[in-house]
Coordinates of C-alpha atoms in Angstrom, one line a residue:
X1 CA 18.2 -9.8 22.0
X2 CA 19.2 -7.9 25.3
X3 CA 17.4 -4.4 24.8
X4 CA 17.7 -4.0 28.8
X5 CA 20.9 -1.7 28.4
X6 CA 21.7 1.3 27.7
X7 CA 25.2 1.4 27.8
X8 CA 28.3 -0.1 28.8
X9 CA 32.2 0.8 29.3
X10 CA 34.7 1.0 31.7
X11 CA 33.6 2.6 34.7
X12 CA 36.3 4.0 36.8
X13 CA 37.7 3.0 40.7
X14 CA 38.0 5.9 43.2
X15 CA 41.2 6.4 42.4
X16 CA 41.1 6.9 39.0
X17 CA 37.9 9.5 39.8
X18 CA 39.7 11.4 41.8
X19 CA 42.6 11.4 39.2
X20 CA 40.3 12.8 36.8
X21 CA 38.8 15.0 39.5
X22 CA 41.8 16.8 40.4
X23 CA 42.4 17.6 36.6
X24 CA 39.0 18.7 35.7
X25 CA 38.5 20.7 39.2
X26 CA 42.4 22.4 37.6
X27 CA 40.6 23.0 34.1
X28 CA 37.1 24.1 34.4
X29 CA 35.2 26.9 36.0
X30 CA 34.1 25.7 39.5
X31 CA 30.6 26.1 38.6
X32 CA 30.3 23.1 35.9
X33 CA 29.6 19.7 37.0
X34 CA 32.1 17.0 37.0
X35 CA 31.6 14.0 35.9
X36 CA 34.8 11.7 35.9
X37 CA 32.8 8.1 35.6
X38 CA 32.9 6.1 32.9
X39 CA 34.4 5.5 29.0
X40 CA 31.4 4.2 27.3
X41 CA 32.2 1.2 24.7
X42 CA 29.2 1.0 23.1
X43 CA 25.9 2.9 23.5
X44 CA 22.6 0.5 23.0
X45 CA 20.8 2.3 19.4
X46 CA 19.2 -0.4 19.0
X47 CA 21.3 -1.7 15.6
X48 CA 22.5 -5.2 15.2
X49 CA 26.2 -3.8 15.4
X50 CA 25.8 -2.5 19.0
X51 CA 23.9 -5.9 20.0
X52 CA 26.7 -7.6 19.0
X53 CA 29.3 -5.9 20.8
X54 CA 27.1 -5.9 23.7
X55 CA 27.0 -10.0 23.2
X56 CA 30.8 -10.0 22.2
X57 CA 31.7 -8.1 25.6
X58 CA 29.7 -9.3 28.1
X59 CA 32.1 -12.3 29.0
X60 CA 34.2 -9.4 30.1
X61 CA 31.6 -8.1 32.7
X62 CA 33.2 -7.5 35.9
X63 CA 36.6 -7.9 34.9
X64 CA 39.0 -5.0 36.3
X65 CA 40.7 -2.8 32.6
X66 CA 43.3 -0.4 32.4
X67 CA 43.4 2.5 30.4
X68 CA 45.1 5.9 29.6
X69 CA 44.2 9.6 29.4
X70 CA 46.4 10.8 26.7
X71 CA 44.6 14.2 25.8
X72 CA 42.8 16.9 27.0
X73 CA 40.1 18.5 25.1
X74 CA 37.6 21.6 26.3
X75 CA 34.7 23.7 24.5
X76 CA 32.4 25.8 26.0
X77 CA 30.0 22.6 26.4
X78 CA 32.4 19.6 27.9
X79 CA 35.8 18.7 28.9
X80 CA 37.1 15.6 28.4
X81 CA 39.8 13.4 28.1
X82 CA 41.0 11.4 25.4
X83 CA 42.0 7.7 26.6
X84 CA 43.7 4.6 24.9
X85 CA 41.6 1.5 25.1
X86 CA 43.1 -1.8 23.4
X87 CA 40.0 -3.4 23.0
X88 CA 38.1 -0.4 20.9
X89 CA 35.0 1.0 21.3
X90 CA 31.8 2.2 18.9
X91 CA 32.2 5.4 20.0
X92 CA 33.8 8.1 18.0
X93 CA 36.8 8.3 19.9
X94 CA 37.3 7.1 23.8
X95 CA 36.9 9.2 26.1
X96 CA 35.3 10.3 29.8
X97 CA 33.7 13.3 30.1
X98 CA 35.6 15.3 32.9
X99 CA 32.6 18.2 33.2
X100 CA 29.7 20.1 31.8
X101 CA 28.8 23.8 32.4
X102 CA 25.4 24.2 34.3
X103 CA 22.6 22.4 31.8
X104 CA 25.5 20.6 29.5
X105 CA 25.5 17.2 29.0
X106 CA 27.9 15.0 28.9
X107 CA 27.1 13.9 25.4
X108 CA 28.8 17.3 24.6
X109 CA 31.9 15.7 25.0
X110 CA 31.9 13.7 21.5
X111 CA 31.9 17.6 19.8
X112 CA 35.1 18.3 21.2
X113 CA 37.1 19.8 18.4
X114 CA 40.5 20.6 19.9
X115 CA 42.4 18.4 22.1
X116 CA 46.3 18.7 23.5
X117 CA 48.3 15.8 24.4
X118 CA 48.8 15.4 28.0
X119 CA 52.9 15.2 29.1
X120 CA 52.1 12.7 30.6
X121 CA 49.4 9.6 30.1
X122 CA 47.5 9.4 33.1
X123 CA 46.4 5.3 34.0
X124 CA 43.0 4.5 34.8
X125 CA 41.2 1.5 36.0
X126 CA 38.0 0.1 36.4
X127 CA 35.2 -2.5 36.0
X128 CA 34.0 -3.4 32.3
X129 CA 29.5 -3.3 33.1
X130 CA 26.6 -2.3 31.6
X131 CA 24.7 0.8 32.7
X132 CA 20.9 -0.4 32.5
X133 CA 17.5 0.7 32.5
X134 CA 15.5 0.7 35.5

């Protein structure tokens, strides 16, 4: 068992960032922190089912994913977007966490209640990795 991880997903290109950048910088207050890295597949609890996907996945490491922003969602604690991911995650929904206000976390972003479709889908691509501990 790998317990070395604490996470992994799709972590965005520059490009896509600054996609995502550009529409959180459009959406938010200026003061809140953006964010704009990563859709997280699976987070590491510690439960057979997320060492599993972490085992099932890990061929995929380093590989190069598309996928889409579809919504937009903000509270008073996150913004996000909602994206379409072919593959699934074990997350609620998919998502990456556009910004915080000042103290939010980004974990804020899975109590998003309301979301709006986006006229557009916006693609996104980046590397499939694990985020680990030091």
């Amino acid at each position: 068992m790998n317990n070395n991880w604490i996470y992994f997903g799709v972590f965005l290109d520059n490009e896509s960032r600054d996609k995502l950048n550009d529409l959180a910088l459009d959406v938010v207050q200026s003061d809140w922190k953006v964010y704009c890295h990563h859709m997280t597949i699976a987070f590491n609890d510690g439960s057979e089912k997320s060492q599993n996907a972490y085992n099932a996945y890990k061929q995929h490491f380093g590989k190069v994913t598309d996928i889409y922003a579809t919504h937009i969602g903000i509270s008073d604690d996150a913004a996000a977007v909602k994206v379409y991911f072919k593959q699934g995650t074990l997350t609620n929904f998919p998502h990456v966490t556009l910004a915080t206000p000042q103290g939010g976390k980004p974990v804020n972003s899975n109590y998003i209640t309301e979301w709006y479709e986006l006229k557009t889908p916006i693609k996104l691509s980046g590397v499939i990795k694990s985020f680990n501990k030091k």
